[in-house]
PDB file of N, CA and C in Angstrom:
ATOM      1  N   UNK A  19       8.827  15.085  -7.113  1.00  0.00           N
ATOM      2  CA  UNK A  19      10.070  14.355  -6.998  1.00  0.00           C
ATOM      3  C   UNK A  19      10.476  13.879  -8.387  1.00  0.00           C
ATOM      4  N   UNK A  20      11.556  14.107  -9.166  1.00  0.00           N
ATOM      5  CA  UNK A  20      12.500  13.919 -10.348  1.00  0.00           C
ATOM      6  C   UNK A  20      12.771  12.320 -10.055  1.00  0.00           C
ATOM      7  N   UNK A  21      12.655  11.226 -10.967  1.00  0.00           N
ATOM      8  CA  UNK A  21      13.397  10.353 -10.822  1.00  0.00           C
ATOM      9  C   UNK A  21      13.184   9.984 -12.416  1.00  0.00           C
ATOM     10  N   UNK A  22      13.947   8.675 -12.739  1.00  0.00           N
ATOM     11  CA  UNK A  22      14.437   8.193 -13.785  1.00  0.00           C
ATOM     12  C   UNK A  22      13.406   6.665 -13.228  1.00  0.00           C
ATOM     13  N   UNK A  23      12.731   6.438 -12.833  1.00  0.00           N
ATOM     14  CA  UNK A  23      11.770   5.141 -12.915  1.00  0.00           C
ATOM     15  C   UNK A  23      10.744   5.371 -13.855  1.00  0.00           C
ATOM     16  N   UNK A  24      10.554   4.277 -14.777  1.00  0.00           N
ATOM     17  CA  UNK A  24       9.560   3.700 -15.778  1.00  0.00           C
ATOM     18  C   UNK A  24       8.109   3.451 -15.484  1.00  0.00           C
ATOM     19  N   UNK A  25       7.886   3.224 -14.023  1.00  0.00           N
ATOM     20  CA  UNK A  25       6.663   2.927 -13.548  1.00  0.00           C
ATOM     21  C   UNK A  25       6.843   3.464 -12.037  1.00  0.00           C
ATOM     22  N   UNK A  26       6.281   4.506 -11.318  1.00  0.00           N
ATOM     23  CA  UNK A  26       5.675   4.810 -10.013  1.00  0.00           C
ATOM     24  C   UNK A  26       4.339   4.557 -10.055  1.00  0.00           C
ATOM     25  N   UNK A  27       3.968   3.646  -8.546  1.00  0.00           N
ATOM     26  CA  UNK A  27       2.148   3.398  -8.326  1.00  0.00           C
ATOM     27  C   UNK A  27       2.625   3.671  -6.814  1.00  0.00           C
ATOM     28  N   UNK A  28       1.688   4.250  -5.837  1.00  0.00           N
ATOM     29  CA  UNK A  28       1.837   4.547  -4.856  1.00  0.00           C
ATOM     30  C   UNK A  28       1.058   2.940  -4.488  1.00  0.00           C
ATOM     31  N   UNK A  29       1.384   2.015  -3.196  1.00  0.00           N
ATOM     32  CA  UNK A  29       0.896   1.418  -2.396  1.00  0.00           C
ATOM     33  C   UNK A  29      -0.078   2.053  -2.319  1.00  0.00           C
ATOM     34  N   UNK A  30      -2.083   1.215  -2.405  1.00  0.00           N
ATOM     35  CA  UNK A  30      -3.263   1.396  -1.441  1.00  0.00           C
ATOM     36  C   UNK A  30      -3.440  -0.024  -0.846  1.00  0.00           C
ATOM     37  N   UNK A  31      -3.403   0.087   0.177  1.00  0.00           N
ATOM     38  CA  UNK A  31      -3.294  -1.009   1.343  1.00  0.00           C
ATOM     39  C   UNK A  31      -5.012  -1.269   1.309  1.00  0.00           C
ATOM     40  N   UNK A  32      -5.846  -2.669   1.225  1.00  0.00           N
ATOM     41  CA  UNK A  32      -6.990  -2.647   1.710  1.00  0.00           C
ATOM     42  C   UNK A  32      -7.618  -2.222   3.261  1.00  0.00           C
ATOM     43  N   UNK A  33      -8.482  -1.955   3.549  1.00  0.00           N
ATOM     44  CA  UNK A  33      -8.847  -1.873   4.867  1.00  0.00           C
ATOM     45  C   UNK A  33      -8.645  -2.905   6.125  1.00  0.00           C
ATOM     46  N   UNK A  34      -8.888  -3.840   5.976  1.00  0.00           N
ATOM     47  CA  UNK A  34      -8.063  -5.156   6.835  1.00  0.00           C
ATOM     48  C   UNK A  34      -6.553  -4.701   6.926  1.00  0.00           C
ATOM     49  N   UNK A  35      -5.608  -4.731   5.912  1.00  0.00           N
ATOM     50  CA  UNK A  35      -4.495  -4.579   6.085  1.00  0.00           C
ATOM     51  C   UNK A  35      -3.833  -3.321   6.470  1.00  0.00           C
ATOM     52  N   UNK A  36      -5.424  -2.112   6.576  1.00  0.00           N
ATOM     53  CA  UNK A  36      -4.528  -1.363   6.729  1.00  0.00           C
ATOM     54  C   UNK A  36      -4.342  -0.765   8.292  1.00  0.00           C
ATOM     55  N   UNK A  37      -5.960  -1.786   9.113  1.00  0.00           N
ATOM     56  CA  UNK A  37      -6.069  -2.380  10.353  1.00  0.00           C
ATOM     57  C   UNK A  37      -4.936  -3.189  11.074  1.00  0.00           C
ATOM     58  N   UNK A  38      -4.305  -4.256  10.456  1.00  0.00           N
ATOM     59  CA  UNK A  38      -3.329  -4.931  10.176  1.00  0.00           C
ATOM     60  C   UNK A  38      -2.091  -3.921  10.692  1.00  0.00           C
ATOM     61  N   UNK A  39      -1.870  -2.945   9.989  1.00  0.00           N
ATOM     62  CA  UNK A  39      -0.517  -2.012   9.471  1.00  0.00           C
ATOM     63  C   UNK A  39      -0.796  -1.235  11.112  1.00  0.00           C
ATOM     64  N   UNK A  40      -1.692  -0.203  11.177  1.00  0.00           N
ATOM     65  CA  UNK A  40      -1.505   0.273  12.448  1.00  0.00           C
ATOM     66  C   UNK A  40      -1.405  -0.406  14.207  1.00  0.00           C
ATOM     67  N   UNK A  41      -2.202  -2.033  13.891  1.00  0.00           N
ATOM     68  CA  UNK A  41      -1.586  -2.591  15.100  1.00  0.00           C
ATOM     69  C   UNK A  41      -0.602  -2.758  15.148  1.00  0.00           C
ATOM     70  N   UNK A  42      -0.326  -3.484  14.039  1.00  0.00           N
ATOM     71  CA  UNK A  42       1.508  -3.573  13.969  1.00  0.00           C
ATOM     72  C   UNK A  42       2.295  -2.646  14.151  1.00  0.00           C
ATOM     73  N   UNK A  43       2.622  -1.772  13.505  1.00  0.00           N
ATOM     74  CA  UNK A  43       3.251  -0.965  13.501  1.00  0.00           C
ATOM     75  C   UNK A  43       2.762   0.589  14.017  1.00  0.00           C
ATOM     76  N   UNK A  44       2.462   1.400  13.066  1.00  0.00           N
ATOM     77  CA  UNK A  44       1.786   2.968  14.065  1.00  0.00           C
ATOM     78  C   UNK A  44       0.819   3.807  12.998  1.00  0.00           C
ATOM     79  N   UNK A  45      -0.309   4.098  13.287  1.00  0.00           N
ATOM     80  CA  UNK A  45      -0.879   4.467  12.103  1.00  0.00           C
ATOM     81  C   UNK A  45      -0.182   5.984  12.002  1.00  0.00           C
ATOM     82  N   UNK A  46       0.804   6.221  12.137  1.00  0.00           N
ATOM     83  CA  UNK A  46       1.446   7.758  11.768  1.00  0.00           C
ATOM     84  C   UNK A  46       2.248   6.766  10.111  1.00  0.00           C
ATOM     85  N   UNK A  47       2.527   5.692  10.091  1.00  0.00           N
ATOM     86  CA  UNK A  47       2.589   5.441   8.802  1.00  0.00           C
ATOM     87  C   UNK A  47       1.875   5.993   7.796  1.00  0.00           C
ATOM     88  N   UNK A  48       0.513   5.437   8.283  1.00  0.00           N
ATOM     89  CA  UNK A  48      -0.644   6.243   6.941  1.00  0.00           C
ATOM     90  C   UNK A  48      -0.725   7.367   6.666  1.00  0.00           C
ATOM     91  N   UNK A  49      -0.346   8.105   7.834  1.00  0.00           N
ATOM     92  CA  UNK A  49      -0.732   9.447   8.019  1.00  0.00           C
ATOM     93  C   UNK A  49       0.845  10.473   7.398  1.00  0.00           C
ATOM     94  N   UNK A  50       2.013  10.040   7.417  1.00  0.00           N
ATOM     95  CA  UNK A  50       3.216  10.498   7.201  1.00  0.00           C
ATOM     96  C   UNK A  50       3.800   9.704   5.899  1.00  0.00           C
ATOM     97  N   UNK A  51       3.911   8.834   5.807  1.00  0.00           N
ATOM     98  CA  UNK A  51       4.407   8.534   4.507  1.00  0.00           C
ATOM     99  C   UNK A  51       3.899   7.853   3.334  1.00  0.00           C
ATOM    100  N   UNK A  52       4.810   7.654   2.169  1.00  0.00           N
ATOM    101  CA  UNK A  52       4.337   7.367   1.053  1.00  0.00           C
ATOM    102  C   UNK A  52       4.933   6.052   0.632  1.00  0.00           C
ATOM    103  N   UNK A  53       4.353   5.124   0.014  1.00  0.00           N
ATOM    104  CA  UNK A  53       5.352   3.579  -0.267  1.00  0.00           C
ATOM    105  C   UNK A  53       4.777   3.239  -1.564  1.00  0.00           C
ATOM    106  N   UNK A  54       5.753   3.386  -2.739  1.00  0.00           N
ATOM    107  CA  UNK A  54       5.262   3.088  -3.837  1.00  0.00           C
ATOM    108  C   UNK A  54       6.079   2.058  -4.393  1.00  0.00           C
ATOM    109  N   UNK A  55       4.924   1.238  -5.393  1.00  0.00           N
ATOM    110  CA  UNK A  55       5.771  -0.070  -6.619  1.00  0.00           C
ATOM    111  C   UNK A  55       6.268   1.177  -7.394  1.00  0.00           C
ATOM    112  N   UNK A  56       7.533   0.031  -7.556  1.00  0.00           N
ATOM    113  CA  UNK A  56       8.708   1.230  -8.759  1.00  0.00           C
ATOM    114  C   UNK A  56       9.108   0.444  -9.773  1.00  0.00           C
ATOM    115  N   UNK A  57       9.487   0.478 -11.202  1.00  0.00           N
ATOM    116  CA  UNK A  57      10.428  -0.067 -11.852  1.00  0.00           C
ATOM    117  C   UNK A  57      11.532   0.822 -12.190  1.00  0.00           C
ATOM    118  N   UNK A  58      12.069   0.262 -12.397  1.00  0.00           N
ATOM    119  CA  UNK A  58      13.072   1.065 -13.321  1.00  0.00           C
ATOM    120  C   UNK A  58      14.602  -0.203 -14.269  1.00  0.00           C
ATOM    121  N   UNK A  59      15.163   0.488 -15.037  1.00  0.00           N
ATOM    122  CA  UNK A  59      16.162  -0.331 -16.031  1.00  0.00           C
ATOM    123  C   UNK A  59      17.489  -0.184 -15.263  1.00  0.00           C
ATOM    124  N   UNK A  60      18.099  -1.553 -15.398  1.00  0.00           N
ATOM    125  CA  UNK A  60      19.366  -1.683 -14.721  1.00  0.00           C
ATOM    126  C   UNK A  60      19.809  -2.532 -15.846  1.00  0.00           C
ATOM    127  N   UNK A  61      21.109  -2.358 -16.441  1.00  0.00           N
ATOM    128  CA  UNK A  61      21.975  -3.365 -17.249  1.00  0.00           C
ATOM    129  C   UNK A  61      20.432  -3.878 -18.514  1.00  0.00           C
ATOM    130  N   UNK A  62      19.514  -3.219 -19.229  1.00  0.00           N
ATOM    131  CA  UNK A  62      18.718  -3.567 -20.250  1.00  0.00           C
ATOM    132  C   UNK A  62      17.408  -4.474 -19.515  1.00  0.00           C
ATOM    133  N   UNK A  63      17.595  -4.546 -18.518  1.00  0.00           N
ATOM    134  CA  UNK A  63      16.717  -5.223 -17.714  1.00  0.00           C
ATOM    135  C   UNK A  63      15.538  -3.825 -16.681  1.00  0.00           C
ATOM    136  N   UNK A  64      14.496  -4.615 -17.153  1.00  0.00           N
ATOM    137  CA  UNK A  64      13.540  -4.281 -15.989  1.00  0.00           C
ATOM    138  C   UNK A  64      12.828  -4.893 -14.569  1.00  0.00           C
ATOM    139  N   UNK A  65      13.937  -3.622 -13.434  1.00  0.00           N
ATOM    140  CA  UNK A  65      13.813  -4.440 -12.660  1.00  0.00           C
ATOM    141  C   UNK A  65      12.819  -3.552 -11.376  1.00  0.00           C
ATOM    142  N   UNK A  66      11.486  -4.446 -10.576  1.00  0.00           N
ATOM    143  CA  UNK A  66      11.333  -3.813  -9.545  1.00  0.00           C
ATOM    144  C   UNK A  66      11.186  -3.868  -8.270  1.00  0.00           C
ATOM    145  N   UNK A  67      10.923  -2.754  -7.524  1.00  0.00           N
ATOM    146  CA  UNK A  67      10.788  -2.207  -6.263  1.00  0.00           C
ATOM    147  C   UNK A  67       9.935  -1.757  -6.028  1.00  0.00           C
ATOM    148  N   UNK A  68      10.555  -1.043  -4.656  1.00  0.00           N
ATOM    149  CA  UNK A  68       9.774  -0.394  -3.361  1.00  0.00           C
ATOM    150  C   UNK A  68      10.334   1.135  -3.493  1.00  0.00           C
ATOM    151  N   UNK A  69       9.704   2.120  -3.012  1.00  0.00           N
ATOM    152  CA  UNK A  69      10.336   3.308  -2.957  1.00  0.00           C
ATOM    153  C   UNK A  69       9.215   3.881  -1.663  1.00  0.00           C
ATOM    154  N   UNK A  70      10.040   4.263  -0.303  1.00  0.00           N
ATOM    155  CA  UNK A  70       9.284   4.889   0.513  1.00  0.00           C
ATOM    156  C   UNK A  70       9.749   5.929   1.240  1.00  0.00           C
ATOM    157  N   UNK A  71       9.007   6.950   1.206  1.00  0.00           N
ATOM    158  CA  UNK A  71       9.258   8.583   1.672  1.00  0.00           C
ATOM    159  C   UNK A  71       8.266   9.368   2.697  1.00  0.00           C
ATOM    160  N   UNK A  72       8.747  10.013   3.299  1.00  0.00           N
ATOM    161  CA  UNK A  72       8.184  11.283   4.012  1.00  0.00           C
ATOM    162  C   UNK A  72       7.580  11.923   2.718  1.00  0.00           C
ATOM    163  N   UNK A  73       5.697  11.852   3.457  1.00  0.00           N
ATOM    164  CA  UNK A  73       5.079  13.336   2.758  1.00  0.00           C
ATOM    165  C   UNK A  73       5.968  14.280   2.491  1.00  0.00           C
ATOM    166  N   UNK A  74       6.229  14.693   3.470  1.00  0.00           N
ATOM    167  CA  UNK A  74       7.133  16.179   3.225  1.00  0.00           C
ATOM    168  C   UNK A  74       8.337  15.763   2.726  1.00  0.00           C
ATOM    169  N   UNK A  75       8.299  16.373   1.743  1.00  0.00           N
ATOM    170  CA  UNK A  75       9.237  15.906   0.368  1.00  0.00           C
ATOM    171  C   UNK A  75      10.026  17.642  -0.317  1.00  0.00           C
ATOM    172  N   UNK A  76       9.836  18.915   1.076  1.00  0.00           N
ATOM    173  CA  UNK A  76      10.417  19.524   1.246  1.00  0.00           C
ATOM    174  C   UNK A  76      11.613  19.739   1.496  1.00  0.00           C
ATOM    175  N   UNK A  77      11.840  18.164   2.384  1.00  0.00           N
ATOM    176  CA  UNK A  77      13.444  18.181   3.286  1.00  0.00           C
ATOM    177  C   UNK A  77      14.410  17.343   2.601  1.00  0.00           C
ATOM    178  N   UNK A  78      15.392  17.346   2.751  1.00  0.00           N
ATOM    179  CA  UNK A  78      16.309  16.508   2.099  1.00  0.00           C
ATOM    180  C   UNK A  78      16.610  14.998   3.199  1.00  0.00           C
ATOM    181  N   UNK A  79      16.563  13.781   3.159  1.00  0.00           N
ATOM    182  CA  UNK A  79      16.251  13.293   3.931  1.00  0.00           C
ATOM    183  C   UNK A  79      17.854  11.690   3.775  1.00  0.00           C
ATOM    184  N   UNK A  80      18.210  10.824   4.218  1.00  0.00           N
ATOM    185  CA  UNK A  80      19.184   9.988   3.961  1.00  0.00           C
ATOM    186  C   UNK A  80      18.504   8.916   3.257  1.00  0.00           C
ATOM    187  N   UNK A  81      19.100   8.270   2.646  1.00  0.00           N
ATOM    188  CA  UNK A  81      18.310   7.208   2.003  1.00  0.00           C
ATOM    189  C   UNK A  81      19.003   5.872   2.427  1.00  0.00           C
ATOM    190  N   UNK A  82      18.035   4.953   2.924  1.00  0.00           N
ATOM    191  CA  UNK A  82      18.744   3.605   2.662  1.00  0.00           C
ATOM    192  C   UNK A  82      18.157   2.328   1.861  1.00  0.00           C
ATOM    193  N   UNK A  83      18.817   1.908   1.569  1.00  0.00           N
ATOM    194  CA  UNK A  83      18.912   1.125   0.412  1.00  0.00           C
ATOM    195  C   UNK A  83      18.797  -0.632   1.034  1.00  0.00           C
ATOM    196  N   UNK A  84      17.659  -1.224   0.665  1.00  0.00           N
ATOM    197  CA  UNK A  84      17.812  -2.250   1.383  1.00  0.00           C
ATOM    198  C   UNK A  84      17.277  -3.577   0.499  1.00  0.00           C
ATOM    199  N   UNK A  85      18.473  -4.424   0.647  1.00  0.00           N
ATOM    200  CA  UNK A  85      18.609  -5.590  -0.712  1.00  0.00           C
ATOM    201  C   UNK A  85      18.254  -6.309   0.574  1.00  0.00           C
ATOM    202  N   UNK A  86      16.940  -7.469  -0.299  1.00  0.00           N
ATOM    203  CA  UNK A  86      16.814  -8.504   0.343  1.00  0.00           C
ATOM    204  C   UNK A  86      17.699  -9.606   0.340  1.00  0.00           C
ATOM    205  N   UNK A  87      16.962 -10.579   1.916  1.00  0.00           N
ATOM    206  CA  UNK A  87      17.954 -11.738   1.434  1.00  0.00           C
ATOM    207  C   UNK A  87      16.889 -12.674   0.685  1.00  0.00           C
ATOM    208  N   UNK A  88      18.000 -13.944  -0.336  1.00  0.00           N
ATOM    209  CA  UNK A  88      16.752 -14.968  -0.409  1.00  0.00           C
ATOM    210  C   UNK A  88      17.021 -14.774  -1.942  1.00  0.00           C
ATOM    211  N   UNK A  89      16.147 -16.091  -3.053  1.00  0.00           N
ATOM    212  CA  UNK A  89      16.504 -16.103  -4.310  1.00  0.00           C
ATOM    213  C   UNK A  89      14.578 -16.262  -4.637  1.00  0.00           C
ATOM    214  N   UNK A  90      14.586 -15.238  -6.038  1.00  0.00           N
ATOM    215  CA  UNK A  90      12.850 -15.864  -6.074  1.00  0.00           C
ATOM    216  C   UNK A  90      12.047 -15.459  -5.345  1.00  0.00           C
ATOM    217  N   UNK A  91      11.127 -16.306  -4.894  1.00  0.00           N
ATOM    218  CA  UNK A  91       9.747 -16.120  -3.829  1.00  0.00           C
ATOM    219  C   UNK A  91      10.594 -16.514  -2.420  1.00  0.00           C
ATOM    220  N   UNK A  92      11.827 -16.780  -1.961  1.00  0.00           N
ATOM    221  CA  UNK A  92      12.459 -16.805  -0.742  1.00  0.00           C
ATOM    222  C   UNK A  92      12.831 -15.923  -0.322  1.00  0.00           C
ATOM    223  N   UNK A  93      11.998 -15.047   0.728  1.00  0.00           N
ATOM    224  CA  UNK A  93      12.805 -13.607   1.518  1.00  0.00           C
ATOM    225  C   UNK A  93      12.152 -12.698   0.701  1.00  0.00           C
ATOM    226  N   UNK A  94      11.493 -13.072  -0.240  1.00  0.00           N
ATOM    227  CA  UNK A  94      10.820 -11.991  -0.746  1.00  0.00           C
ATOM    228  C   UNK A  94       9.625 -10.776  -0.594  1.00  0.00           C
ATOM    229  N   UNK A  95       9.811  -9.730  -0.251  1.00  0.00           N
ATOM    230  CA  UNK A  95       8.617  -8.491   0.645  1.00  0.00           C
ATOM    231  C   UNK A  95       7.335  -8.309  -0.420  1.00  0.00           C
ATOM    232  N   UNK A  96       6.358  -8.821   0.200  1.00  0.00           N
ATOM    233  CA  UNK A  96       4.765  -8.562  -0.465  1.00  0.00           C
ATOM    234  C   UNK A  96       4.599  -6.902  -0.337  1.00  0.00           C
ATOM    235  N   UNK A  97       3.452  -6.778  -0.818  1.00  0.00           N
ATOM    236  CA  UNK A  97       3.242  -5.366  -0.640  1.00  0.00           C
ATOM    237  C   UNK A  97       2.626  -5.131   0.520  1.00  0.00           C
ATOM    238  N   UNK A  98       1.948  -5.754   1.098  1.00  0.00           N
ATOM    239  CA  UNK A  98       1.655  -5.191   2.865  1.00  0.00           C
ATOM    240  C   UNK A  98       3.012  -4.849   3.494  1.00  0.00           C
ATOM    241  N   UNK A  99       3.650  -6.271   3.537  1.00  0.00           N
ATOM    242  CA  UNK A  99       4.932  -5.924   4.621  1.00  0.00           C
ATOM    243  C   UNK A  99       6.256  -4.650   4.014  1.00  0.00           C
ATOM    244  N   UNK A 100       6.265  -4.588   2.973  1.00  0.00           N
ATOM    245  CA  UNK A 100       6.685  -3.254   2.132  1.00  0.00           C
ATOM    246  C   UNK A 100       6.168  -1.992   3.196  1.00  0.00           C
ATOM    247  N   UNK A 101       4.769  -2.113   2.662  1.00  0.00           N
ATOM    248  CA  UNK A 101       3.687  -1.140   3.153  1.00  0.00           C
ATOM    249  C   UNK A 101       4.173  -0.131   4.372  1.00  0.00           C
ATOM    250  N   UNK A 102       4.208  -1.709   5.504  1.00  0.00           N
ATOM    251  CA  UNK A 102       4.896  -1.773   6.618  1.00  0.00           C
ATOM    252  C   UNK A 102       6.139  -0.975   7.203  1.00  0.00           C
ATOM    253  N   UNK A 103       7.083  -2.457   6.990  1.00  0.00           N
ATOM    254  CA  UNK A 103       8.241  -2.217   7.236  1.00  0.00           C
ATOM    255  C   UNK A 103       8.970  -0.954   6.616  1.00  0.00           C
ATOM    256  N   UNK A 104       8.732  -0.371   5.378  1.00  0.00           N
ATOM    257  CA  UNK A 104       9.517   0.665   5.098  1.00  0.00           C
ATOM    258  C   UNK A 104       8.443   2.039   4.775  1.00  0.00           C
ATOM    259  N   UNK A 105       7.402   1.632   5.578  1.00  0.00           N
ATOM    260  CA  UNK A 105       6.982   3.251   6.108  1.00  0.00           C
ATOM    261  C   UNK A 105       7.076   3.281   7.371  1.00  0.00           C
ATOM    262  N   UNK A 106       7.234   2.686   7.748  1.00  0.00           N
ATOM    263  CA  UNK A 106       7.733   2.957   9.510  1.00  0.00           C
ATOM    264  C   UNK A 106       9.322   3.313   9.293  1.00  0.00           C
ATOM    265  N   UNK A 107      10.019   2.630   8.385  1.00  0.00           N
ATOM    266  CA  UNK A 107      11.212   3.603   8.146  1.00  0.00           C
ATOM    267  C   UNK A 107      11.660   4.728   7.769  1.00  0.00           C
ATOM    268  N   UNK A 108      10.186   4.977   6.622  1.00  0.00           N
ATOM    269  CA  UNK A 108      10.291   6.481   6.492  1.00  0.00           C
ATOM    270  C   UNK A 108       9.516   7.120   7.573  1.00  0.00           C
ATOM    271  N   UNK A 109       8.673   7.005   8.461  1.00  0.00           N
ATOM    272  CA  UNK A 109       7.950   7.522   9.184  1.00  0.00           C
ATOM    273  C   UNK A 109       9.040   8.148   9.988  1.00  0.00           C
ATOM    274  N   UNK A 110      10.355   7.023  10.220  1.00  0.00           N
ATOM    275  CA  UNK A 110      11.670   8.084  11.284  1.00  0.00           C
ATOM    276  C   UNK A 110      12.410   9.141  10.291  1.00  0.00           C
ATOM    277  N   UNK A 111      12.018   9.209   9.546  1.00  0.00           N
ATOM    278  CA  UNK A 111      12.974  10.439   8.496  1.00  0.00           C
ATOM    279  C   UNK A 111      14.059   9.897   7.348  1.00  0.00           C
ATOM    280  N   UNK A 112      13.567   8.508   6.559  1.00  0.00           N
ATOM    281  CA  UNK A 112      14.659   8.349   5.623  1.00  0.00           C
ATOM    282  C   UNK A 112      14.139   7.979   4.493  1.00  0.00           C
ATOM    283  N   UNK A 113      14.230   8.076   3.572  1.00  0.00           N
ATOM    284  CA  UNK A 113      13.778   7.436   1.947  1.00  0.00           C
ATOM    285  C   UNK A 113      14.168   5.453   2.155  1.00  0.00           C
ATOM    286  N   UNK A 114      13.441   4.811   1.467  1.00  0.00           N
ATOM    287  CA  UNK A 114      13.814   3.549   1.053  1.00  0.00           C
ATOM    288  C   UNK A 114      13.739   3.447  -0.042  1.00  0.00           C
ATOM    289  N   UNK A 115      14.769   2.685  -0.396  1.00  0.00           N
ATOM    290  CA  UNK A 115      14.950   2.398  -1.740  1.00  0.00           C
ATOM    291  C   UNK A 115      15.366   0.374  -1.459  1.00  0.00           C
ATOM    292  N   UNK A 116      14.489  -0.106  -2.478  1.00  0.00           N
ATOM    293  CA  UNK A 116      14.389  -1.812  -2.222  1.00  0.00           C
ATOM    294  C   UNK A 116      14.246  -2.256  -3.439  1.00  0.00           C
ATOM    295  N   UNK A 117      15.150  -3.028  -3.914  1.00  0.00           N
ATOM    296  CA  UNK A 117      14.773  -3.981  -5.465  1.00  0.00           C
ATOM    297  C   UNK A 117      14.411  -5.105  -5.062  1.00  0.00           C
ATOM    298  N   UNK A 118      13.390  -5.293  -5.991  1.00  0.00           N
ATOM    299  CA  UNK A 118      12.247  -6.770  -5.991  1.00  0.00           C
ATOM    300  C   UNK A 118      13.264  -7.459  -6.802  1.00  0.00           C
ATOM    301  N   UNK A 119      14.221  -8.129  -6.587  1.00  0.00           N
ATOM    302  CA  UNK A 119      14.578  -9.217  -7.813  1.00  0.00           C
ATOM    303  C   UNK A 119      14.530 -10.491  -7.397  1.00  0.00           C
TER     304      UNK A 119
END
């Protein structure tokens, strides 16, 4: 995958959380997608995110784009619930794209 980010790290979830992740949600997360810390430069600034995809990175897929609410540490997504919430979004067939600011 081509992108213009400064830093890709794929999410590794510990074992508790990743116990955690399949009650919650479905372990076809672990098994289907990918959720990585991202940076990248906006306006001279470095700013980051979330980036989460279908393994299969064959298909062309929709992307959505999802700005938190909240200022700071208010509303702000840890990396479990990242983990989470937007591999179960890619797990239905879409890219996420999320800025940490």
């Amino acid at each position: 995958m081509q992108s213009n980010f400064i830093e890709r790290e794929k999410i590794i979830l510990n074992d508790l959380q990743n116990k955690m992740l399949i009650s919650g949600w479905s372990e076809k997360i672990l098994q289907n997608t990918i959720v990585e810390n991202i940076s990248y430069n906006s306006d001279g600034l470095k700013v980051k995110g979330y980036l989460a995809y279908p393994k299969d990175t064959s298909k062309k897929y929709p992307c959505l784009i999802w700005n938190r609410g909240g200022y700071g540490d208010n509303g702000a997504i840890d990396v479990f619930n990242a983990g989470g919430m937007f591999g179960n979004i890619a797990n239905e067939g879409y890219v996420v794209f999320a800025s940490h600011y």
